[in-house]
Coordinates of C-alpha atoms (C1' of nucleotides) in Angstrom, one line a residue:
Chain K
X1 CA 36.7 -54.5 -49.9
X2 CA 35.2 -52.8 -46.9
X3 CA 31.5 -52.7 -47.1
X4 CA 29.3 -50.1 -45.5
X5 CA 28.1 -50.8 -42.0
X6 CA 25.6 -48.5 -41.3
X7 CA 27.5 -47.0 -38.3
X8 CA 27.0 -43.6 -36.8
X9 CA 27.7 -41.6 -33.8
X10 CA 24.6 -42.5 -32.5
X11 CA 25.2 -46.0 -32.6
X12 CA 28.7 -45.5 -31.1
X13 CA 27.3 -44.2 -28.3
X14 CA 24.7 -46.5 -27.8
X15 CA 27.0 -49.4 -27.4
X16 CA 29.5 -47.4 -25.4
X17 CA 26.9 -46.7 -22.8
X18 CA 25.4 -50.2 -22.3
X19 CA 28.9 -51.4 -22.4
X20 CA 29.8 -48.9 -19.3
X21 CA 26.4 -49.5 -17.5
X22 CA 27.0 -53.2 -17.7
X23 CA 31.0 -53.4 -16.8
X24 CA 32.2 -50.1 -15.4
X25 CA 33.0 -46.9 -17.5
X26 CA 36.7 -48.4 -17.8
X27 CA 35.5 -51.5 -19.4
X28 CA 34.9 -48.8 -22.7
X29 CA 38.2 -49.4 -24.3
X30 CA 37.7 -48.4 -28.4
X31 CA 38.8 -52.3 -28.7
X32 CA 35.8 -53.4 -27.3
X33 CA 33.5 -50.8 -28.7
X34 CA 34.9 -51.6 -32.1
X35 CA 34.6 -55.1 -31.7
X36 CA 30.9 -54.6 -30.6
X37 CA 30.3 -52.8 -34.1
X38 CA 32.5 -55.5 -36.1
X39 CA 34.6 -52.6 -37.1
X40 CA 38.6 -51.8 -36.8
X41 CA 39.7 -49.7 -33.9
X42 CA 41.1 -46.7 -36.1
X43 CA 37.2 -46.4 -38.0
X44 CA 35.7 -45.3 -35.1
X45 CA 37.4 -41.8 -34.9
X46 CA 35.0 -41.2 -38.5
X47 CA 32.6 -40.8 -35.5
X48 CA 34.0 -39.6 -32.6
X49 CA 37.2 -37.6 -31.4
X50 CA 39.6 -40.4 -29.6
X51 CA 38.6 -42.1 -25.8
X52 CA 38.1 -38.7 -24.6
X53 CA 35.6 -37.0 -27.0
X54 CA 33.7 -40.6 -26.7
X55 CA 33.8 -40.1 -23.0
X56 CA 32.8 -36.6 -22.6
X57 CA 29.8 -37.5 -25.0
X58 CA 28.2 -40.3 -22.6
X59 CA 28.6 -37.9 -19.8
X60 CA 26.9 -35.4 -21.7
X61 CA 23.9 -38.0 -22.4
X62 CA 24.0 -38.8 -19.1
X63 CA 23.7 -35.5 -17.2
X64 CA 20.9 -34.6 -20.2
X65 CA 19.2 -37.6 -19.1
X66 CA 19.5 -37.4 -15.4
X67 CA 18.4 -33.8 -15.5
X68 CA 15.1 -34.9 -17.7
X69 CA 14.2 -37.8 -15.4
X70 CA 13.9 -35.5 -12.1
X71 CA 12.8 -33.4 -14.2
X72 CA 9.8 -35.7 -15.0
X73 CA 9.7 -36.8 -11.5
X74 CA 8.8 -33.3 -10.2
X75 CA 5.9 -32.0 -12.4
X76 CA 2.8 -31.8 -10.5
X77 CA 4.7 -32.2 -7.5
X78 CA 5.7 -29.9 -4.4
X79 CA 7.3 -29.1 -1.5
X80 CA 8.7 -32.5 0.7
X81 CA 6.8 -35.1 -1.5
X82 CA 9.1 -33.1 -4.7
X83 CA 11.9 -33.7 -2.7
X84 CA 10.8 -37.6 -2.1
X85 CA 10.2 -37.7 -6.0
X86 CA 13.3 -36.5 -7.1
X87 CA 15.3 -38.0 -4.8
X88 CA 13.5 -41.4 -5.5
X89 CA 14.4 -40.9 -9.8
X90 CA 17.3 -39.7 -9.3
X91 CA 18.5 -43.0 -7.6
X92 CA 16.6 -45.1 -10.2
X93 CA 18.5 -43.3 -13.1
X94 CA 22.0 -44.0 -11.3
X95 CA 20.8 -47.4 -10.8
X96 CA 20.1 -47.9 -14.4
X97 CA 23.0 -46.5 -15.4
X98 CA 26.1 -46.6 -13.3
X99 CA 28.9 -46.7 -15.7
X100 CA 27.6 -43.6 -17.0
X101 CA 26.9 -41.9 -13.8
X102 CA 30.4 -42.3 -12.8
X103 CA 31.7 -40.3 -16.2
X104 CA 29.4 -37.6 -15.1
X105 CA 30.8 -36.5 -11.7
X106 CA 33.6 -34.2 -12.6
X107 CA 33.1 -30.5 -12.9
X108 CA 32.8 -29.0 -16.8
X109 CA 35.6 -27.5 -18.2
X110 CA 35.4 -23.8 -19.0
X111 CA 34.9 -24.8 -22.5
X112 CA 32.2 -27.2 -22.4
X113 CA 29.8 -26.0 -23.0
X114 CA 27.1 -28.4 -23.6
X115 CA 27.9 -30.5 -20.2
X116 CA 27.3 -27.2 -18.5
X117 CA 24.3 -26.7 -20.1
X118 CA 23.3 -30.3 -18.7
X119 CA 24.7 -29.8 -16.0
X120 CA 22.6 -26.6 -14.9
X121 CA 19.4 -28.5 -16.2
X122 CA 19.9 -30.5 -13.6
X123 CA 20.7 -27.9 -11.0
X124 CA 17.5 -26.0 -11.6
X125 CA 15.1 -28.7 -10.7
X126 CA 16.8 -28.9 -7.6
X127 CA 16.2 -24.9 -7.4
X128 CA 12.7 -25.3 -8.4
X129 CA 11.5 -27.7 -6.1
X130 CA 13.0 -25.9 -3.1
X131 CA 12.2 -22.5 -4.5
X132 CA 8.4 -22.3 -2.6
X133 CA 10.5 -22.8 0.7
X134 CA 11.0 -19.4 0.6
X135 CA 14.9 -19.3 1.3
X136 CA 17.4 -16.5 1.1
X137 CA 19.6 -16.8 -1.8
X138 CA 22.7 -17.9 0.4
X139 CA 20.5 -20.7 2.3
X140 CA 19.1 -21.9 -1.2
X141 CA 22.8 -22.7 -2.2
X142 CA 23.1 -24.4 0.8
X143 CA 20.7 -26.5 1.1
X144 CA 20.9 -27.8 -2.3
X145 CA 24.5 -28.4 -2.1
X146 CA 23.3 -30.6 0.9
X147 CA 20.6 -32.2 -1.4
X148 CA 23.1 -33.4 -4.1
X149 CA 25.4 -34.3 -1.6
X150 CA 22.8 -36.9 0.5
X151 CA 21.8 -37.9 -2.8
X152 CA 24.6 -38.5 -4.5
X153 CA 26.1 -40.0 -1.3
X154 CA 24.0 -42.9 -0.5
X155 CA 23.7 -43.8 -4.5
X156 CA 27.7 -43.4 -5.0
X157 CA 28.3 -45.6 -2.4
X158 CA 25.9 -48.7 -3.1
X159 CA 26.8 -48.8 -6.3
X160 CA 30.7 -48.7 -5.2
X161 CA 29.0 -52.2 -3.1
X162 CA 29.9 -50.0 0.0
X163 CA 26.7 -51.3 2.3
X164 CA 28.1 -54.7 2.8
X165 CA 25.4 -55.7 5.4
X166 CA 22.4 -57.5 4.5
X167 CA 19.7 -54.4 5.7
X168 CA 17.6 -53.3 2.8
X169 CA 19.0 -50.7 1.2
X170 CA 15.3 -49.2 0.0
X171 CA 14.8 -48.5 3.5
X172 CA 17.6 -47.0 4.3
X173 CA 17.2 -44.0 1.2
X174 CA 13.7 -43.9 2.6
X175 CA 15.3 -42.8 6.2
X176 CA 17.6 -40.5 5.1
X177 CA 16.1 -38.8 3.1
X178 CA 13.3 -38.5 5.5
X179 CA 16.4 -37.0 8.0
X180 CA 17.1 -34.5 5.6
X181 CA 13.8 -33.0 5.0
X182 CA 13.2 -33.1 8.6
X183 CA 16.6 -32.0 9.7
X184 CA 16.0 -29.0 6.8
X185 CA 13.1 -27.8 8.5
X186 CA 14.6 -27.6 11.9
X187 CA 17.5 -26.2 10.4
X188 CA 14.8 -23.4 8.7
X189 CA 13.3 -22.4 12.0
X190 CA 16.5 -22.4 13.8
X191 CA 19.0 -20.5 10.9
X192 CA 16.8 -17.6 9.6
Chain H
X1 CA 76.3 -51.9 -13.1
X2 CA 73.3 -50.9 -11.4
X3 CA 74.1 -49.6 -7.8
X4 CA 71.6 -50.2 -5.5
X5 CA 69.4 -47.8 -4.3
X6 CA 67.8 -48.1 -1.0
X7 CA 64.3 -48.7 -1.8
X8 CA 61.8 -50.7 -0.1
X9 CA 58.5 -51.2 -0.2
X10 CA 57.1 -48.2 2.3
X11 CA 59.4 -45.6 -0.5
X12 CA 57.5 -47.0 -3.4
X13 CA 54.2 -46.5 -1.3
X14 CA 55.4 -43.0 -0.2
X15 CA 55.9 -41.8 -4.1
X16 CA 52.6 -43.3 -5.3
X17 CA 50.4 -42.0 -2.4
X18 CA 52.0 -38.5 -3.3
X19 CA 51.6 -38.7 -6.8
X20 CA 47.8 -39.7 -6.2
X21 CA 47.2 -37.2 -4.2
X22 CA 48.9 -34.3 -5.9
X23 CA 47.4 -35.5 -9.3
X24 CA 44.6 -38.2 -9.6
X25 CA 45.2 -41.8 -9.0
X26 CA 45.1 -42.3 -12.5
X27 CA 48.4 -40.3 -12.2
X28 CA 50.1 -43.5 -10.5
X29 CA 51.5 -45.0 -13.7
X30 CA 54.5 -47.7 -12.9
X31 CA 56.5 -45.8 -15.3
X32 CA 55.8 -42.2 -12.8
X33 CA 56.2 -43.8 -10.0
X34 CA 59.7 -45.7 -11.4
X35 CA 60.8 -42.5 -12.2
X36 CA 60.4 -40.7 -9.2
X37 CA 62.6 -43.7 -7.6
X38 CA 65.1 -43.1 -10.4
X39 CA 64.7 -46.6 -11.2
X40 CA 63.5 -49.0 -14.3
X41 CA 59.4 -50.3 -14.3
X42 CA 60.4 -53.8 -13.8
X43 CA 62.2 -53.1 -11.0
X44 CA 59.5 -52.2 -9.1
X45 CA 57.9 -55.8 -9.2
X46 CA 60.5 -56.3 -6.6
X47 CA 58.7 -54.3 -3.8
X48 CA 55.1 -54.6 -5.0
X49 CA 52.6 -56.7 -7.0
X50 CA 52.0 -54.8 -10.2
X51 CA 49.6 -51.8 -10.4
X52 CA 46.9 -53.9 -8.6
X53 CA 48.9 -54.5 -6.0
X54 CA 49.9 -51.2 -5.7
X55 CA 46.6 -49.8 -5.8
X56 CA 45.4 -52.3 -2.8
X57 CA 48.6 -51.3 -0.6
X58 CA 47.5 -47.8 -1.2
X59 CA 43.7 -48.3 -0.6
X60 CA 44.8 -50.4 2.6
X61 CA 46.8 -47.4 3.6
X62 CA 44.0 -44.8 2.8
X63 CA 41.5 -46.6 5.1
X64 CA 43.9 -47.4 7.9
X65 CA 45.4 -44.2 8.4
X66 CA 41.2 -42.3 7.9
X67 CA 39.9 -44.5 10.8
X68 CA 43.1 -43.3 12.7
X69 CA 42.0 -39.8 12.3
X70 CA 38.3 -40.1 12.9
X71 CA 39.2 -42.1 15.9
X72 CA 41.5 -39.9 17.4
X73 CA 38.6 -36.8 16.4
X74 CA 35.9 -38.5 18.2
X75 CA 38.6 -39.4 21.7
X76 CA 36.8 -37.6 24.7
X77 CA 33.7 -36.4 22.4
X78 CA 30.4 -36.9 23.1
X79 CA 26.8 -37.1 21.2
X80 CA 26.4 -34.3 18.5
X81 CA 30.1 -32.8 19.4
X82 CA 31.3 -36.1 18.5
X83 CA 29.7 -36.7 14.6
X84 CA 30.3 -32.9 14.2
X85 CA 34.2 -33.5 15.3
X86 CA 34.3 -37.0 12.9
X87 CA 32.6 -35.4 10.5
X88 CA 35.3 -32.3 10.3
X89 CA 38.0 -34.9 10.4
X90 CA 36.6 -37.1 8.0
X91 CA 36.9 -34.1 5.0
X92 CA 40.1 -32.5 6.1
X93 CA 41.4 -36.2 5.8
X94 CA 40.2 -36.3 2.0
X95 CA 41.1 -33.1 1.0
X96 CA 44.8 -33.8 2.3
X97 CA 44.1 -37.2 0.6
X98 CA 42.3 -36.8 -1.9
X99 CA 43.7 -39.5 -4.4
X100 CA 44.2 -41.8 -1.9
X101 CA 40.5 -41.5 -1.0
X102 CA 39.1 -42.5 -4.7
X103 CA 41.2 -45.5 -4.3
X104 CA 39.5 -46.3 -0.9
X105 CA 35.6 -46.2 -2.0
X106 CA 35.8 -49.8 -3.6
X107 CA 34.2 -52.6 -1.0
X108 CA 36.8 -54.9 -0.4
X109 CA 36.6 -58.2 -2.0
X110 CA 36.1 -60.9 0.3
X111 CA 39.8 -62.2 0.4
X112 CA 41.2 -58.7 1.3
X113 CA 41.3 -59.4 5.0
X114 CA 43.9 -56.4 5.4
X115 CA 41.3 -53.7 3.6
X116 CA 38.5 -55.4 5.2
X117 CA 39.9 -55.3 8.8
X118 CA 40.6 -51.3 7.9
X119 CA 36.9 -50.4 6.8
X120 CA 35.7 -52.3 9.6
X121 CA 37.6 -50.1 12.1
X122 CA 36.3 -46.8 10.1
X123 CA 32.9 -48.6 10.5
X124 CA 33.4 -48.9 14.6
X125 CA 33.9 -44.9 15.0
X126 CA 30.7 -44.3 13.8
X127 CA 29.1 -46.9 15.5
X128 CA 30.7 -46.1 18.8
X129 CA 29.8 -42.3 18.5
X130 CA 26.1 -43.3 17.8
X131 CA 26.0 -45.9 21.0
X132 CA 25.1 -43.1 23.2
X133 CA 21.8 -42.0 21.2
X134 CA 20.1 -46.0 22.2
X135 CA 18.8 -46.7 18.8
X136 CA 17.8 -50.2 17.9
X137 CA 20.1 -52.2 16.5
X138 CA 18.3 -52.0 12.5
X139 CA 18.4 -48.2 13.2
X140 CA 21.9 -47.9 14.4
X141 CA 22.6 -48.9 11.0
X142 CA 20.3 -47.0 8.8
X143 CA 21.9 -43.7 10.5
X144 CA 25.4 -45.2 9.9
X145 CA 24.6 -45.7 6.3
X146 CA 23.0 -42.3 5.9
X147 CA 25.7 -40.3 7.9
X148 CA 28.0 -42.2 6.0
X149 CA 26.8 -41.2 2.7
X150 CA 26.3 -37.4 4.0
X151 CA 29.8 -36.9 4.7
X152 CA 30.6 -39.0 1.5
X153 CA 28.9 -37.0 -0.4
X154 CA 29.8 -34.0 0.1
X155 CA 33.5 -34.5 -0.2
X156 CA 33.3 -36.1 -3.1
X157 CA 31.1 -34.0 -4.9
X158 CA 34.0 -31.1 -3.3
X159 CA 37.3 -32.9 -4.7
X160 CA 35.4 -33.3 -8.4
X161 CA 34.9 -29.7 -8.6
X162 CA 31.1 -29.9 -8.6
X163 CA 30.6 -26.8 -6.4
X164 CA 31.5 -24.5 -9.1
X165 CA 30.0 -21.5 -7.2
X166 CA 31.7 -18.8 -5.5
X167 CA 29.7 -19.4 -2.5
X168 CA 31.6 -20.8 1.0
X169 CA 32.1 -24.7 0.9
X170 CA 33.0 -24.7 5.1
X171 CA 29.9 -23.1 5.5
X172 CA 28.0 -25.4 3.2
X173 CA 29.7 -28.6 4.9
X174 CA 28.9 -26.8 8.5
X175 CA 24.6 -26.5 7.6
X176 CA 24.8 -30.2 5.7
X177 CA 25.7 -31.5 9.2
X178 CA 23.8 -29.3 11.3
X179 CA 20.7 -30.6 9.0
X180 CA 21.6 -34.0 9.3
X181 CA 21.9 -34.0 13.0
X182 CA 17.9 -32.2 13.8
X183 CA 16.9 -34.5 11.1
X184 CA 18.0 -37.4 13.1
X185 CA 16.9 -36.2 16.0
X186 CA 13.5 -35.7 14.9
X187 CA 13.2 -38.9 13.4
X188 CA 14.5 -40.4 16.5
X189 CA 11.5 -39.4 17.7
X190 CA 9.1 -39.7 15.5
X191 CA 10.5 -43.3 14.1
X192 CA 10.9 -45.1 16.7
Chain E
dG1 C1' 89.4 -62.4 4.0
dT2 C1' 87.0 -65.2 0.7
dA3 C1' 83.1 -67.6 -1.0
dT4 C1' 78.4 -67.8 -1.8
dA5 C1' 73.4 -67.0 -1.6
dT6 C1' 70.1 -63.7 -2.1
dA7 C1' 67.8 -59.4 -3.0
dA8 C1' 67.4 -55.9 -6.1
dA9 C1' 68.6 -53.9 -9.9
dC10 C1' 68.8 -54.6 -15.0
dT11 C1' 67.7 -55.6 -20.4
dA12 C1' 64.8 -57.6 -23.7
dA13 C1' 60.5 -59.0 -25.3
dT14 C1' 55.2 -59.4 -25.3
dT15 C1' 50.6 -57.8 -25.1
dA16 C1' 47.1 -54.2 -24.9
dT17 C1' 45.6 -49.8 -25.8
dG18 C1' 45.1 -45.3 -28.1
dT19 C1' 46.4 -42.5 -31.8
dT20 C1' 47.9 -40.7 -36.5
dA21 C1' 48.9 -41.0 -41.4
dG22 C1' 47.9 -42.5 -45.5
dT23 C1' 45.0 -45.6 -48.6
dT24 C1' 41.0 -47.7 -50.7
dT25 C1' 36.3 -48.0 -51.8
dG26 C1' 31.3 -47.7 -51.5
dT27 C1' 27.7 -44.3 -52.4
dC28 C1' 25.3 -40.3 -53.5
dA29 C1' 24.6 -36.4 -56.3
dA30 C1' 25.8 -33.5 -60.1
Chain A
dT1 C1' 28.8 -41.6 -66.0
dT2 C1' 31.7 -39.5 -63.1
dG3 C1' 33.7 -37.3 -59.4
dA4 C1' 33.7 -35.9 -54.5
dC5 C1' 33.1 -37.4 -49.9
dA6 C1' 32.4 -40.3 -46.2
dA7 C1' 33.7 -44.3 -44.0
dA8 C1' 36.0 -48.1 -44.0
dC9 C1' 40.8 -50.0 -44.1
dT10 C1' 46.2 -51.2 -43.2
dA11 C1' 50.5 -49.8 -41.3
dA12 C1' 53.1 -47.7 -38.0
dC13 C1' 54.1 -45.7 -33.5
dA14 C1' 53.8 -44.4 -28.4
dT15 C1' 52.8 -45.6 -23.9
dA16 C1' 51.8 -48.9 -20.4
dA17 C1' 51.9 -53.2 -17.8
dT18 C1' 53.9 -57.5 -17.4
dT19 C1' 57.1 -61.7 -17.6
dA20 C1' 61.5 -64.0 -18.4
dG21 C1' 65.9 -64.2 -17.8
dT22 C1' 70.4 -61.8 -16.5
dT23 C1' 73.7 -59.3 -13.7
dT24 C1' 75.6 -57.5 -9.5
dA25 C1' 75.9 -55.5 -4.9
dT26 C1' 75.9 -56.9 -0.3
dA27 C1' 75.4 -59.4 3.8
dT28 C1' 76.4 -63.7 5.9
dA29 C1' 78.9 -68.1 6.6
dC30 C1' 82.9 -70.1 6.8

DNA sequence: GTATATAAACTAATTATGTTAGTTTGTCAA
DNA sequence: TTGACAAACTAACATAATTAGTTTATATAC
């Protein structure tokens, strides 16, 4: 009686994601992904390991694919305008995928191991671009700490609709970002 | 049969904010919270409006009670004292809160007077403790948003467990601020 | 003091969701 | 052709939120 839909976990994920991007990563109930693939609940888990195997693979797509878009964003790049790059994709990705993003935030568990490896992906562009800076170990940590945080910040925030007021938002990244850079180098001369 | 207990409104808001903020707001579960009263679920629709409602009483809350501290951290402050002072309030606020918080970062929905009259007066503080620096009105607004989403940041990335390394988070918080106050200085002057 | 109105508890039942167990059936490969 | 496996299914259950309707403690009116 059944017959074959050509379903895999690829295809799981695929609609899991656009349904997250498009109505919040809550909106992913296995009812509505199942419904999506005109399949019963109970067939999905042929493909995945419950709610939370499905979720810790989108964030694992989506740190791997945040971590290869500043990736991109940095090549050829250096110093403040890699920064400015990476800063600048790093929104755009969040933009484009904000249900995802938001499954991505908390820390690894000791025994994932493939989110860390995402997640250090994405940690060592932010090394790479500040590495000709020329910081000591200690003030490397630091300031990239501060990077994610700004970064992570503003984009968390807008996408939360926290900016009610009608000021572009563009502008805004633009100037604080800007403050960071500039506050960094100040920060340079004075601290070390 | 059922003797009554004396429960009100401000217990079953007492239970849930602890519960939050001792294990995730996901943690707040009618049938928790109903059980830490030593009461049945439906009972509780006597002193709140379902999990919704419970969840906006508790983001009202959250709000109210953060632009209470930062106002009473930035009393008799002035200029870079003051954002440091707000700013040092602002985290020890969310890491005493912590599930409280997650439930605050939501904009309010335009008929949520009570949670919109709260952000607002989170919104004054900062305002009032950049008056003194005479920026333009469109700039007064960018620096809001970006010292905002510094602060923001930073906590939240702290409370997800994203600074997995061993390295001092004070001292992290400490530089992100120090960087973000040069950097508005300079562009103070270089912007405008 | 007694009666009554109300608030606050309750039980029972419904819906939605995730999960597990066990079953059936295409489909590919021996 | 057949047999093993993957992938669908049905059935059943647990937890959660919610609504409807019922009971009872208690404060207030008389």
């Amino acid at each position: 009686m059944p017959p074959r839909k050509h379903i895999d976990r690829q295809r799981v994920l695929d609609v899991s994601i656009a349904l997250a991007d498009a109505h919040g990563f809550e909106a992913v109930t296995l009812a509505a992904v199942a419904d999506q693939l005109g399949i019963r609940v109970p067939s999905l888990y042929n493909h995945i390991s419950g709610l939370p195997g499905l979720r810790y693979e989108m964030a694992v797509w989506g740190v791997h694919r945040l971590g290869k878009t500043i990736r991109r964003a940095a090549v050829g790049k250096a110093g403040d305008n890699a920064i400015l790059s990476v800063a600048d994709a790093y929104r755009a990705f969040v933009h484009e995928h904000p249900g995802v993003y938001a499954l991505t935030l908390r820390a690894p568990a000791p025994d994932q191991a493939e989110l860390i490896a995402a997640s250090q992906g994405v940690l060592d562009v932010v090394l790479a671009i500040l590495e000709p800076y020329g910081l000591s170990q200690d003030a490397m940590l630091h300031v990239t700490r501060g990077l994610r945080s700004v970064i992570h910040g503003f984009v968390d925030l807008e996408i939360a609709g926290g900016f009610g007021l009608a000021l572009d938002r563009d502008e805004s990244y633009r100037h604080l970002i800007q403050i960071f850079i500039q506050g960094f180098h100040a920060w340079q001369r004075n601290d070390t």
